[in-house]
Amino acid sequence: MTQVKMTVNGKAASGDVEGRTLLASFLRENLGLTGTHIGCDTSQCGACLVHVNGEAIKACTMLAVEAEGADVKTIESMANADGSLNVLQQAFQDHHGLQCGFCTPGMIMSASALLKDNPKPTEAEVRHYLDGNICRCTGYHNIVKAIMAASGQDVSALAAE
Amino acid sequence: MYNFDVEKPTSIADAVKALSRDEAQPLSGGQTLIPTLKARLAMPSVLVSLSGISEMRGVRLADDGRLCIGGGTVHRTVAQEAETHYPGLASLAARIGDPAVRNRGTIGGSVANNDPSACYPAGVLASGATIVTNSREIEADNFFQGMFSTALEEGEIVTEVKFPIPEKARYEKFIQPASRFPLVAAFVAKFNDGVRVAVTGASENGVFRWTEAETALSADFSAKALEGLKLDGGSMISDLHGSGTYRAHLVGVMTKRAVLGLI
Ligand SMILES: Cc1cc2nc3c(=O)[nH]c(=O)nc-3n(C[C@H](O)[C@H](O)[C@H](O)COP(=O)(O)OP(=O)(O)OC[C@H]3O[C@@H](n4cnc5c(N)ncnc54)[C@H](O)[C@@H]3O)c2cc1C
Ligand code: FES
Ligand code: FES
């Protein structure tokens, strides 16, 4: 066992892990942050997406020991300080951007990484950025719409396909 | 995954030393290796993480005009920093996998792995790049030796790849949407003394140079020059995503699109 220390959602976090412990398992099992989902466990679906030092990372494909000293943010950090949904989360609710909700934490983390780099993406840019986030329910359209709306763009013309 | 120890050297010299341990294997972005370990297709006892080695990261233009990319440089950085010097290569890096894969996956990991459908081997081979390791320099033409096989010796690390910069170049990727890898892709690089064409995703022997197309395009850089050129579908990968004949056909289409995009 090795001790790892990192900052998770602004707080110091540490724990004893094996070499093979994944960042996703550390977040879920050691820290109880179960908002980070494990969907495929093969780096394909993006349900486990978190931010490591500000970058979108699949937590099922990074070892916990490699996040030593890093600044990690998960879905649990996304709500506003008063506990209300942030703009992106609220847009997913308003535009019906989720059904079962399993992919949603990854979608929100991915979308927030996109909006940080590109505050007003086009529809094509949103779709391209979400290449690594798979949703079995929504057909993506309302997810794209929610992200466009959260970026302050008019989505009334975005017709359902 | 079976358990393993993880070492985190901060210099190439320390990494080489760590790799001399029994059953040790390098870990870069882990975007290929971690899924492989989960499937228990490999069981190293020590993973030597290369991501803390700063001398292996970065993109720089050398005095001889070549673009040098550190083996530990992630795809996202290449997409951003190679853009002004070698846009054809930057565009290849920008289309690998998805954003999270590009934030972790490295050029060194990609060329060392030599997946028969990977993007970088096509860019490296078509550019006539040189692969630099901790102990020697290897020409791309001698480096890739068939599916998942390279000239690397046990414990040898790809520390840098040096790219001659062509006059113009373009990568055409026909995406396999489930894996996000190419089904077939072609990289066409036009130098002042000739054209090089490398193809990935197609052959049972991994990345290869399509020499007939190179000769034709070196004489006449036009889509017309490719007319009538045919590859044998029998030596191409045939699976549920596409037959060998289909892949052979796609090689022609991708090469033609690359040329059309350059004229
Ligand atoms: C969803 C998904 C989509 C992808 N799509 C594409 C795609 O479209 N195109 C594409 O080309 N790739 C794609 N990849 C693969 C990705 O680019 C990998 O990152 C890359 O192939 C391996 O790089 P890595 O740094 O992750 O290496 P790792 O996974 O860490 O290592 C891969 C292998 O190389 C060895 N190794 C690592 N670094 C070195 C080094 N410096 N020297 C010597 N040996 C080394 C390791 O021991 C291991 O055997 C995809 C991956 C995923 C998960
Ligand atoms: S659980 Fe990590 S990508 Fe699917
Ligand atoms: S809402 Fe069910 S997987 Fe996306």
CSV table of C-alpha atoms and ligand atoms in Angstrom, one decimal:
chain,number,residue,atom,x,y,z
A,1,MET,CA,0.0,0.0,0.0
A,2,THR,CA,1.1,3.5,-0.8
A,3,GLN,CA,-0.3,6.7,0.7
A,4,VAL,CA,-1.7,9.2,-1.8
A,5,LYS,CA,-2.5,12.8,-1.2
A,6,MET,CA,-4.5,15.1,-3.5
A,7,THR,CA,-6.9,17.9,-3.4
A,8,VAL,CA,-10.5,16.8,-4.2
A,9,ASN,CA,-13.2,19.4,-4.7
A,10,GLY,CA,-11.1,21.9,-2.9
A,11,LYS,CA,-10.4,19.8,0.2
A,12,ALA,CA,-7.3,17.8,1.1
A,13,ALA,CA,-7.8,14.1,0.6
A,14,SER,CA,-5.6,11.1,1.3
A,15,GLY,CA,-5.7,7.4,1.6
A,16,ASP,CA,-3.8,4.1,1.3
A,17,VAL,CA,-4.0,2.6,-2.1
A,18,GLU,CA,-2.5,-0.3,-4.1
A,19,GLY,CA,-0.5,0.3,-7.3
A,20,ARG,CA,-3.5,-0.9,-9.3
A,21,THR,CA,-6.1,1.3,-7.6
A,22,LEU,CA,-7.8,3.4,-10.2
A,23,LEU,CA,-8.6,7.1,-9.5
A,24,ALA,CA,-12.3,6.2,-10.1
A,25,SER,CA,-12.2,3.6,-7.3
A,26,PHE,CA,-10.3,5.9,-5.0
A,27,LEU,CA,-12.9,8.6,-5.4
A,28,ARG,CA,-15.9,6.2,-5.0
A,29,GLU,CA,-14.6,3.8,-2.4
A,30,ASN,CA,-12.1,5.7,-0.3
A,31,LEU,CA,-13.8,9.1,-0.4
A,32,GLY,CA,-17.4,8.0,-0.9
A,33,LEU,CA,-17.8,10.3,-3.9
A,34,THR,CA,-20.1,8.0,-5.9
A,35,GLY,CA,-21.2,10.7,-8.4
A,36,THR,CA,-18.3,9.6,-10.6
A,37,HIS,CA,-19.8,6.6,-12.3
A,38,ILE,CA,-18.1,3.6,-13.8
A,39,GLY,CA,-19.9,2.6,-17.0
A,40,CYS,CA,-17.7,0.6,-19.4
A,41,ASP,CA,-14.5,0.4,-17.3
A,42,THR,CA,-12.7,0.2,-20.7
A,43,SER,CA,-12.1,3.9,-21.4
A,44,GLN,CA,-14.9,4.2,-23.9
A,45,CYS,CA,-18.0,5.8,-22.3
A,46,GLY,CA,-16.9,8.8,-20.3
A,47,ALA,CA,-19.2,8.2,-17.3
A,48,CYS,CA,-16.2,8.4,-15.1
A,49,LEU,CA,-15.0,11.8,-16.4
A,50,VAL,CA,-13.4,14.1,-13.8
A,51,HIS,CA,-11.1,17.1,-14.0
A,52,VAL,CA,-7.4,16.6,-13.0
A,53,ASN,CA,-5.5,19.9,-12.9
A,54,GLY,CA,-8.3,21.4,-14.9
A,55,GLU,CA,-8.3,18.8,-17.7
A,56,ALA,CA,-10.9,16.3,-18.6
A,57,ILE,CA,-9.7,12.8,-17.7
A,58,LYS,CA,-11.3,9.3,-17.6
A,59,ALA,CA,-10.9,8.3,-14.0
A,60,CYS,CA,-11.2,4.6,-14.8
A,61,THR,CA,-8.0,4.9,-16.9
A,62,MET,CA,-5.7,6.7,-14.5
A,63,LEU,CA,-4.1,5.2,-11.5
A,64,ALA,CA,-4.8,6.9,-8.1
A,65,VAL,CA,-1.0,7.1,-7.4
A,66,GLU,CA,-0.6,9.1,-10.6
A,67,ALA,CA,-2.9,11.8,-9.2
A,68,GLU,CA,-0.6,12.4,-6.3
A,69,GLY,CA,-0.5,16.1,-5.5
A,70,ALA,CA,-3.2,16.9,-8.2
A,71,ASP,CA,-6.2,19.1,-8.0
A,72,VAL,CA,-9.2,16.9,-8.8
A,73,LYS,CA,-12.8,18.0,-9.4
A,74,THR,CA,-15.8,15.7,-9.5
A,75,ILE,CA,-19.5,16.2,-10.2
A,76,GLU,CA,-19.9,16.8,-6.4
A,77,SER,CA,-18.2,20.1,-6.8
A,78,MET,CA,-20.5,21.4,-9.5
A,79,ALA,CA,-23.5,22.8,-7.6
A,80,ASN,CA,-23.6,26.4,-6.4
A,81,ALA,CA,-22.4,27.2,-2.9
A,82,ASP,CA,-26.1,27.2,-1.7
A,83,GLY,CA,-26.6,23.7,-3.0
A,84,SER,CA,-28.7,24.8,-6.0
A,85,LEU,CA,-27.9,23.5,-9.5
A,86,ASN,CA,-25.3,25.4,-11.4
A,87,VAL,CA,-26.1,26.9,-14.9
A,88,LEU,CA,-25.0,23.8,-16.7
A,89,GLN,CA,-26.9,21.4,-14.4
A,90,GLN,CA,-30.0,23.5,-14.5
A,91,ALA,CA,-29.8,23.6,-18.3
A,92,PHE,CA,-29.8,19.8,-18.4
A,93,GLN,CA,-32.9,19.8,-16.3
A,94,ASP,CA,-34.7,22.5,-18.3
A,95,HIS,CA,-33.9,21.0,-21.7
A,96,HIS,CA,-34.5,17.3,-20.6
A,97,GLY,CA,-30.8,16.5,-21.2
A,98,LEU,CA,-31.0,13.3,-19.1
A,99,GLN,CA,-33.2,10.3,-18.7
A,100,CYS,CA,-31.7,7.6,-16.5
A,101,GLY,CA,-29.0,9.9,-15.5
A,102,PHE,CA,-26.1,7.4,-15.6
A,103,CYS,CA,-24.0,9.3,-18.1
A,104,THR,CA,-24.9,12.7,-16.7
A,105,PRO,CA,-22.0,13.3,-14.3
A,106,GLY,CA,-19.6,12.6,-17.1
A,107,MET,CA,-21.6,14.7,-19.5
A,108,ILE,CA,-21.6,17.7,-17.1
A,109,MET,CA,-17.8,17.4,-16.4
A,110,SER,CA,-17.1,17.0,-20.1
A,111,ALA,CA,-19.3,20.0,-21.0
A,112,SER,CA,-17.8,22.2,-18.3
A,113,ALA,CA,-14.3,21.4,-19.6
A,114,LEU,CA,-15.4,22.4,-23.1
A,115,LEU,CA,-17.1,25.6,-22.0
A,116,LYS,CA,-13.9,26.6,-20.1
A,117,ASP,CA,-11.9,26.4,-23.3
A,118,ASN,CA,-14.6,27.5,-25.7
A,119,PRO,CA,-17.3,29.6,-24.0
A,120,LYS,CA,-19.6,29.8,-27.1
A,121,PRO,CA,-19.2,26.5,-29.0
A,122,THR,CA,-21.1,25.7,-32.2
A,123,GLU,CA,-23.4,22.7,-32.3
A,124,ALA,CA,-20.8,20.8,-34.3
A,125,GLU,CA,-18.1,21.6,-31.8
A,126,VAL,CA,-20.3,20.4,-28.9
A,127,ARG,CA,-21.0,17.1,-30.8
A,128,HIS,CA,-17.3,16.7,-31.6
A,129,TYR,CA,-16.2,17.3,-28.0
A,130,LEU,CA,-18.7,14.8,-26.7
A,131,ASP,CA,-17.2,12.0,-28.8
A,132,GLY,CA,-16.0,10.3,-25.7
A,133,ASN,CA,-19.3,10.5,-23.7
A,134,ILE,CA,-21.8,7.8,-24.5
A,135,CYS,CA,-25.5,8.1,-23.6
A,136,ARG,CA,-27.8,5.2,-24.1
A,137,CYS,CA,-31.0,7.1,-23.5
A,138,THR,CA,-31.4,10.6,-24.8
A,139,GLY,CA,-30.1,10.4,-28.4
A,140,TYR,CA,-27.8,13.3,-27.5
A,141,HIS,CA,-29.9,16.0,-29.0
A,142,ASN,CA,-31.2,17.5,-25.7
A,143,ILE,CA,-27.7,17.2,-24.2
A,144,VAL,CA,-26.3,19.3,-27.0
A,145,LYS,CA,-29.2,21.7,-26.6
A,146,ALA,CA,-28.6,22.0,-22.9
A,147,ILE,CA,-24.9,22.8,-23.3
A,148,MET,CA,-25.6,25.4,-26.0
A,149,ALA,CA,-28.2,27.0,-23.7
A,150,ALA,CA,-25.8,26.9,-20.7
A,151,SER,CA,-23.4,28.8,-22.9
A,152,GLY,CA,-25.9,31.6,-23.3
A,153,GLN,CA,-26.9,30.8,-26.9
A,154,ASP,CA,-30.4,30.8,-28.3
A,155,VAL,CA,-31.5,27.2,-28.8
A,156,SER,CA,-35.0,27.7,-30.0
A,157,ALA,CA,-33.9,27.1,-33.6
A,158,LEU,CA,-32.2,23.8,-32.7
A,159,ALA,CA,-34.9,21.5,-33.9
A,160,ALA,CA,-35.1,17.9,-32.8
A,161,GLU,CA,-33.8,15.6,-35.5
B,1,MET,CA,-6.0,-6.1,-12.8
B,2,TYR,CA,-3.3,-8.1,-11.1
B,3,ASN,CA,-1.5,-5.9,-8.6
B,4,PHE,CA,1.8,-4.2,-9.4
B,5,ASP,CA,4.2,-1.6,-7.9
B,6,VAL,CA,4.4,1.8,-9.5
B,7,GLU,CA,7.7,3.7,-9.8
B,8,LYS,CA,7.8,7.4,-10.7
B,9,PRO,CA,11.2,8.4,-11.9
B,10,THR,CA,11.8,12.1,-12.8
B,11,SER,CA,14.7,11.5,-15.4
B,12,ILE,CA,15.2,9.3,-18.4
B,13,ALA,CA,18.3,7.8,-16.7
B,14,ASP,CA,16.2,6.8,-13.6
B,15,ALA,CA,13.5,5.4,-15.7
B,16,VAL,CA,15.9,3.2,-17.6
B,17,LYS,CA,17.3,1.9,-14.3
B,18,ALA,CA,13.8,1.2,-13.0
B,19,LEU,CA,12.9,-0.7,-16.2
B,20,SER,CA,15.8,-3.1,-15.6
B,21,ARG,CA,13.8,-4.6,-12.8
B,22,ASP,CA,12.2,-8.0,-13.5
B,23,GLU,CA,8.8,-7.8,-15.3
B,24,ALA,CA,8.9,-4.0,-15.4
B,25,GLN,CA,7.0,-2.1,-18.1
B,26,PRO,CA,6.7,1.6,-19.0
B,27,LEU,CA,3.4,3.4,-18.4
B,28,SER,CA,2.7,6.7,-20.2
B,29,GLY,CA,-0.9,7.9,-20.7
B,30,GLY,CA,-2.2,4.4,-19.9
B,31,GLN,CA,-5.0,4.8,-22.5
B,32,THR,CA,-3.9,1.5,-24.1
B,33,LEU,CA,-2.0,-0.1,-21.2
B,34,ILE,CA,-4.6,0.2,-18.4
B,35,PRO,CA,-7.4,-1.4,-20.5
B,36,THR,CA,-4.9,-4.1,-21.4
B,37,LEU,CA,-4.0,-4.7,-17.8
B,38,LYS,CA,-7.7,-4.9,-16.9
B,39,ALA,CA,-8.2,-7.6,-19.5
B,40,ARG,CA,-5.3,-9.4,-17.9
B,41,LEU,CA,-3.5,-9.5,-21.2
B,42,ALA,CA,-0.3,-8.4,-19.5
B,43,MET,CA,1.0,-8.9,-16.0
B,44,PRO,CA,4.0,-6.6,-15.2
B,45,SER,CA,5.1,-6.6,-11.6
B,46,VAL,CA,6.3,-3.0,-11.8
B,47,LEU,CA,4.9,-0.1,-13.9
B,48,VAL,CA,7.4,2.7,-14.5
B,49,SER,CA,5.4,5.8,-15.0
B,50,LEU,CA,7.0,8.2,-17.5
B,51,SER,CA,4.7,11.1,-17.0
B,52,GLY,CA,6.8,12.8,-14.3
B,53,ILE,CA,9.8,13.1,-16.7
B,54,SER,CA,9.9,16.7,-17.8
B,55,GLU,CA,12.8,16.2,-20.3
B,56,MET,CA,10.4,14.0,-22.3
B,57,ARG,CA,7.7,16.6,-22.8
B,58,GLY,CA,7.3,19.4,-25.3
B,59,VAL,CA,7.3,20.4,-28.9
B,60,ARG,CA,10.3,22.4,-30.3
B,61,LEU,CA,11.7,23.4,-33.7
B,62,ALA,CA,15.3,22.2,-33.9
B,63,ASP,CA,18.1,24.2,-35.7
B,64,ASP,CA,18.1,21.6,-38.5
B,65,GLY,CA,14.4,22.5,-39.2
B,66,ARG,CA,13.0,19.3,-37.8
B,67,LEU,CA,10.0,19.4,-35.4
B,68,CYS,CA,11.0,17.5,-32.2
B,69,ILE,CA,8.3,16.1,-30.0
B,70,GLY,CA,9.1,14.6,-26.6
B,71,GLY,CA,8.0,11.0,-26.2
B,72,GLY,CA,5.9,11.9,-23.2
B,73,THR,CA,4.0,14.7,-25.0
B,74,VAL,CA,0.2,14.3,-24.9
B,75,HIS,CA,-1.9,14.4,-28.1
B,76,ARG,CA,-3.6,17.6,-27.0
B,77,THR,CA,-0.3,19.5,-26.7
B,78,VAL,CA,0.8,18.3,-30.1
B,79,ALA,CA,-2.5,19.4,-31.6
B,80,GLN,CA,-2.0,22.9,-30.1
B,81,GLU,CA,1.8,23.4,-30.4
B,82,ALA,CA,2.6,21.7,-33.7
B,83,GLU,CA,-0.1,23.8,-35.5
B,84,THR,CA,2.1,26.6,-36.7
B,85,HIS,CA,5.1,24.4,-37.8
B,86,TYR,CA,3.4,21.3,-39.1
B,87,PRO,CA,-0.4,21.7,-39.4
B,88,GLY,CA,-0.9,18.3,-41.0
B,89,LEU,CA,0.5,16.5,-38.0
B,90,ALA,CA,-1.3,18.8,-35.5
B,91,SER,CA,-4.5,17.9,-37.2
B,92,LEU,CA,-3.8,14.2,-36.9
B,93,ALA,CA,-3.2,14.6,-33.1
B,94,ALA,CA,-6.4,16.7,-32.8
B,95,ARG,CA,-8.5,13.8,-34.1
B,96,ILE,CA,-7.1,10.9,-32.0
B,97,GLY,CA,-9.8,9.3,-29.9
B,98,ASP,CA,-11.7,11.9,-27.8
B,99,PRO,CA,-10.7,14.9,-25.6
B,100,ALA,CA,-10.0,12.9,-22.5
B,101,VAL,CA,-7.8,10.4,-24.5
B,102,ARG,CA,-5.9,13.3,-26.0
B,103,ASN,CA,-5.3,14.8,-22.5
B,104,ARG,CA,-3.5,11.6,-21.4
B,105,GLY,CA,-2.3,9.6,-24.4
B,106,THR,CA,1.2,10.3,-25.6
B,107,ILE,CA,3.2,10.0,-28.9
B,108,GLY,CA,5.7,7.7,-27.3
B,109,GLY,CA,3.1,5.3,-26.1
B,110,SER,CA,1.4,5.4,-29.5
B,111,VAL,CA,4.4,4.6,-31.6
B,112,ALA,CA,5.8,2.0,-29.1
B,113,ASN,CA,2.4,0.2,-29.1
B,114,ASN,CA,2.2,0.3,-32.9
B,115,ASP,CA,-1.5,-0.7,-33.0
B,116,PRO,CA,-2.3,-1.6,-36.6
B,117,SER,CA,-5.1,1.0,-36.6
B,118,ALA,CA,-3.3,3.8,-34.7
B,119,CYS,CA,-2.9,7.3,-36.2
B,120,TYR,CA,0.6,8.3,-35.2
B,121,PRO,CA,2.4,5.5,-37.0
B,122,ALA,CA,1.0,6.8,-40.3
B,123,GLY,CA,2.2,10.3,-39.6
B,124,VAL,CA,5.6,9.2,-38.4
B,125,LEU,CA,6.2,6.9,-41.4
B,126,ALA,CA,4.9,9.3,-44.0
B,127,SER,CA,7.1,12.1,-42.6
B,128,GLY,CA,10.2,9.9,-42.6
B,129,ALA,CA,10.6,10.8,-39.0
B,130,THR,CA,13.3,9.5,-36.6
B,131,ILE,CA,12.4,7.8,-33.4
B,132,VAL,CA,14.9,8.6,-30.6
B,133,THR,CA,15.3,6.3,-27.7
B,134,ASN,CA,17.4,6.4,-24.5
B,135,SER,CA,20.1,4.6,-26.4
B,136,ARG,CA,19.9,5.2,-30.2
B,137,GLU,CA,18.0,6.8,-33.1
B,138,ILE,CA,15.8,4.6,-35.4
B,139,GLU,CA,14.4,5.6,-38.8
B,140,ALA,CA,10.7,5.2,-39.1
B,141,ASP,CA,11.2,2.9,-42.1
B,142,ASN,CA,13.0,0.4,-39.7
B,143,PHE,CA,11.0,1.1,-36.6
B,144,PHE,CA,7.6,-0.3,-37.4
B,145,GLN,CA,7.8,-4.1,-37.8
B,146,GLY,CA,4.3,-5.4,-38.1
B,147,MET,CA,1.2,-5.4,-35.9
B,148,PHE,CA,2.1,-4.4,-32.3
B,149,SER,CA,5.7,-4.9,-33.1
B,150,THR,CA,8.6,-2.4,-33.3
B,151,ALA,CA,12.4,-2.3,-33.3
B,152,LEU,CA,12.4,-1.4,-29.5
B,153,GLU,CA,14.3,-3.7,-27.2
B,154,GLU,CA,13.2,-4.7,-23.8
B,155,GLY,CA,13.4,-1.7,-21.4
B,156,GLU,CA,14.1,0.8,-24.3
B,157,ILE,CA,12.1,4.1,-24.1
B,158,VAL,CA,10.9,6.3,-26.9
B,159,THR,CA,12.2,9.7,-25.7
B,160,GLU,CA,11.6,11.9,-28.7
B,161,VAL,CA,10.3,11.8,-32.3
B,162,LYS,CA,12.0,14.1,-34.9
B,163,PHE,CA,9.8,15.1,-37.9
B,164,PRO,CA,11.2,16.6,-41.1
B,165,ILE,CA,8.5,19.1,-42.1
B,166,PRO,CA,7.1,18.5,-45.6
B,167,GLU,CA,5.9,21.3,-47.9
B,168,LYS,CA,2.4,20.2,-47.3
B,169,ALA,CA,0.7,17.2,-45.7
B,170,ARG,CA,-2.7,15.9,-44.9
B,171,TYR,CA,-4.2,13.0,-42.9
B,172,GLU,CA,-7.5,11.5,-44.0
B,173,LYS,CA,-9.1,9.4,-41.3
B,174,PHE,CA,-12.2,7.2,-42.0
B,175,ILE,CA,-13.4,6.8,-38.5
B,176,GLN,CA,-14.7,3.6,-36.9
B,177,PRO,CA,-17.2,5.2,-34.7
B,178,ALA,CA,-17.3,2.6,-32.0
B,179,SER,CA,-13.6,2.6,-31.2
B,180,ARG,CA,-12.9,6.1,-32.5
B,181,PHE,CA,-9.7,4.7,-34.1
B,182,PRO,CA,-9.5,4.8,-37.9
B,183,LEU,CA,-11.1,2.1,-39.9
B,184,VAL,CA,-8.6,3.1,-42.5
B,185,ALA,CA,-6.5,6.3,-42.7
B,186,ALA,CA,-3.9,7.7,-45.1
B,187,PHE,CA,-1.2,10.3,-44.5
B,188,VAL,CA,0.2,12.0,-47.6
B,189,ALA,CA,3.3,14.1,-47.2
B,190,LYS,CA,4.7,16.1,-50.1
B,191,PHE,CA,8.4,17.0,-49.8
B,192,ASN,CA,10.3,19.0,-52.5
B,193,ASP,CA,12.1,15.8,-53.5
B,194,GLY,CA,9.1,13.4,-53.6
B,195,VAL,CA,5.9,12.2,-51.9
B,196,ARG,CA,5.5,9.7,-49.1
B,197,VAL,CA,2.2,7.9,-48.4
B,198,ALA,CA,1.6,5.8,-45.3
B,199,VAL,CA,-1.5,3.8,-44.5
B,200,THR,CA,-2.9,2.6,-41.2
B,201,GLY,CA,-5.9,0.5,-40.3
B,202,ALA,CA,-5.7,-1.6,-43.4
B,203,SER,CA,-2.8,-4.1,-43.5
B,204,GLU,CA,-2.4,-7.3,-41.5
B,205,ASN,CA,1.2,-6.1,-41.1
B,206,GLY,CA,0.3,-2.8,-39.5
B,207,VAL,CA,1.3,0.6,-40.9
B,208,PHE,CA,2.9,0.5,-44.4
B,209,ARG,CA,4.0,2.8,-47.2
B,210,TRP,CA,2.0,2.6,-50.4
B,211,THR,CA,4.9,2.8,-52.7
B,212,GLU,CA,3.0,2.7,-56.0
B,213,ALA,CA,1.0,5.7,-55.0
B,214,GLU,CA,4.2,7.5,-53.9
B,215,THR,CA,5.8,6.9,-57.3
B,216,ALA,CA,2.7,8.1,-59.1
B,217,LEU,CA,2.3,11.2,-57.0
B,218,SER,CA,5.9,12.1,-57.1
B,219,ALA,CA,5.7,12.2,-60.9
B,220,ASP,CA,2.3,14.0,-60.9
B,221,PHE,CA,0.8,15.3,-57.7
B,222,SER,CA,-2.9,15.0,-58.7
B,223,ALA,CA,-5.8,12.7,-58.0
B,224,LYS,CA,-5.7,11.5,-61.6
B,225,ALA,CA,-2.2,10.0,-60.9
B,226,LEU,CA,-3.9,7.6,-58.5
B,227,GLU,CA,-6.4,6.3,-61.1
B,228,GLY,CA,-6.1,2.6,-61.7
B,229,LEU,CA,-3.8,1.9,-58.7
B,230,LYS,CA,-5.1,-1.0,-56.7
B,231,LEU,CA,-4.1,-2.8,-53.5
B,232,ASP,CA,-4.7,-6.4,-52.9
B,233,GLY,CA,-7.6,-7.0,-50.5
B,234,GLY,CA,-6.2,-10.4,-49.6
B,235,SER,CA,-3.5,-9.0,-47.3
B,236,MET,CA,-5.8,-6.5,-45.6
B,237,ILE,CA,-7.5,-6.8,-42.2
B,238,SER,CA,-10.9,-8.4,-42.6
B,239,ASP,CA,-13.3,-8.2,-39.7
B,240,LEU,CA,-16.9,-7.4,-38.8
B,241,HIS,CA,-16.2,-3.7,-39.5
B,242,GLY,CA,-15.1,-4.3,-43.1
B,243,SER,CA,-13.8,-6.9,-45.5
B,244,GLY,CA,-10.2,-6.8,-46.8
B,245,THR,CA,-11.6,-5.8,-50.2
B,246,TYR,CA,-13.5,-2.9,-48.7
B,247,ARG,CA,-10.4,-1.7,-46.8
B,248,ALA,CA,-8.2,-1.9,-49.9
B,249,HIS,CA,-10.8,0.3,-51.7
B,250,LEU,CA,-10.9,2.8,-48.8
B,251,VAL,CA,-7.1,3.2,-48.9
B,252,GLY,CA,-7.5,4.5,-52.4
B,253,VAL,CA,-10.3,6.8,-51.4
B,254,MET,CA,-8.5,8.2,-48.4
B,255,THR,CA,-5.3,8.8,-50.3
B,256,LYS,CA,-7.2,10.6,-53.1
B,257,ARG,CA,-9.1,12.8,-50.6
B,258,ALA,CA,-5.8,13.7,-48.9
B,259,VAL,CA,-4.3,14.7,-52.3
B,260,LEU,CA,-7.4,16.7,-53.3
B,261,GLY,CA,-7.2,18.5,-50.0
B,262,LEU,CA,-3.7,19.6,-50.8
B,263,ILE,CA,-4.1,21.0,-54.3
C,1,LIG,C1,-11.4,5.6,-26.5
C,1,LIG,C2,-10.1,5.6,-27.1
C,1,LIG,C3,-9.9,6.0,-28.4
C,1,LIG,C4,-8.7,6.0,-29.0
C,1,LIG,N1,-8.6,6.4,-30.3
C,1,LIG,C5,-7.4,6.5,-30.9
C,1,LIG,C6,-7.3,6.9,-32.3
C,1,LIG,O1,-8.2,7.4,-32.9
C,1,LIG,N2,-6.0,6.9,-32.8
C,1,LIG,C7,-4.9,6.4,-32.2
C,1,LIG,O2,-3.9,6.4,-32.7
C,1,LIG,N3,-5.0,6.0,-30.9
C,1,LIG,C8,-6.2,6.0,-30.3
C,1,LIG,N4,-6.3,5.6,-29.0
C,1,LIG,C9,-5.1,5.1,-28.3
C,1,LIG,C10,-4.4,6.3,-27.6
C,1,LIG,O3,-3.9,7.2,-28.6
C,1,LIG,C11,-3.3,5.8,-26.7
C,1,LIG,O4,-3.1,6.9,-25.9
C,1,LIG,C12,-2.0,5.5,-27.3
C,1,LIG,O5,-2.1,4.5,-28.3
C,1,LIG,C13,-1.0,4.9,-26.3
C,1,LIG,O6,-0.4,6.0,-25.6
C,1,LIG,P1,-0.3,6.0,-24.1
C,1,LIG,O7,0.5,7.2,-23.8
C,1,LIG,O8,-1.7,6.0,-23.5
C,1,LIG,O9,0.5,4.7,-23.7
C,1,LIG,P2,0.3,3.6,-22.6
C,1,LIG,O10,-1.1,3.0,-22.7
C,1,LIG,O11,0.7,4.1,-21.3
C,1,LIG,O12,1.3,2.5,-23.2
C,1,LIG,C14,1.1,1.8,-24.4
C,1,LIG,C15,2.3,0.8,-24.6
C,1,LIG,O13,3.5,1.5,-24.9
C,1,LIG,C16,4.5,1.3,-23.9
C,1,LIG,N5,5.1,2.6,-23.7
C,1,LIG,C17,4.4,3.7,-23.3
C,1,LIG,N6,5.2,4.8,-23.4
C,1,LIG,C18,6.4,4.4,-23.9
C,1,LIG,C19,7.6,5.0,-24.3
C,1,LIG,N7,7.8,6.3,-24.1
C,1,LIG,N8,8.6,4.2,-24.8
C,1,LIG,C20,8.5,2.9,-24.9
C,1,LIG,N9,7.3,2.2,-24.6
C,1,LIG,C21,6.3,3.0,-24.1
C,1,LIG,C22,3.8,0.7,-22.7
C,1,LIG,O14,4.6,-0.1,-22.0
C,1,LIG,C23,2.6,0.0,-23.4
C,1,LIG,O15,3.0,-1.3,-23.8
C,1,LIG,C24,-7.5,5.6,-28.3
C,1,LIG,C25,-7.7,5.1,-27.0
C,1,LIG,C26,-8.9,5.1,-26.4
C,1,LIG,C27,-9.0,4.7,-25.0
C,2,FES,S1,-16.1,4.0,-17.1
C,2,FES,FE1,-14.4,5.2,-17.6
C,2,FES,S2,-14.8,5.6,-19.7
C,2,FES,FE2,-16.4,4.3,-19.2
C,3,FES,S1,-29.4,9.5,-19.6
C,3,FES,FE1,-29.3,7.4,-19.5
C,3,FES,S2,-27.3,7.0,-20.3
C,3,FES,FE2,-27.5,9.1,-20.7
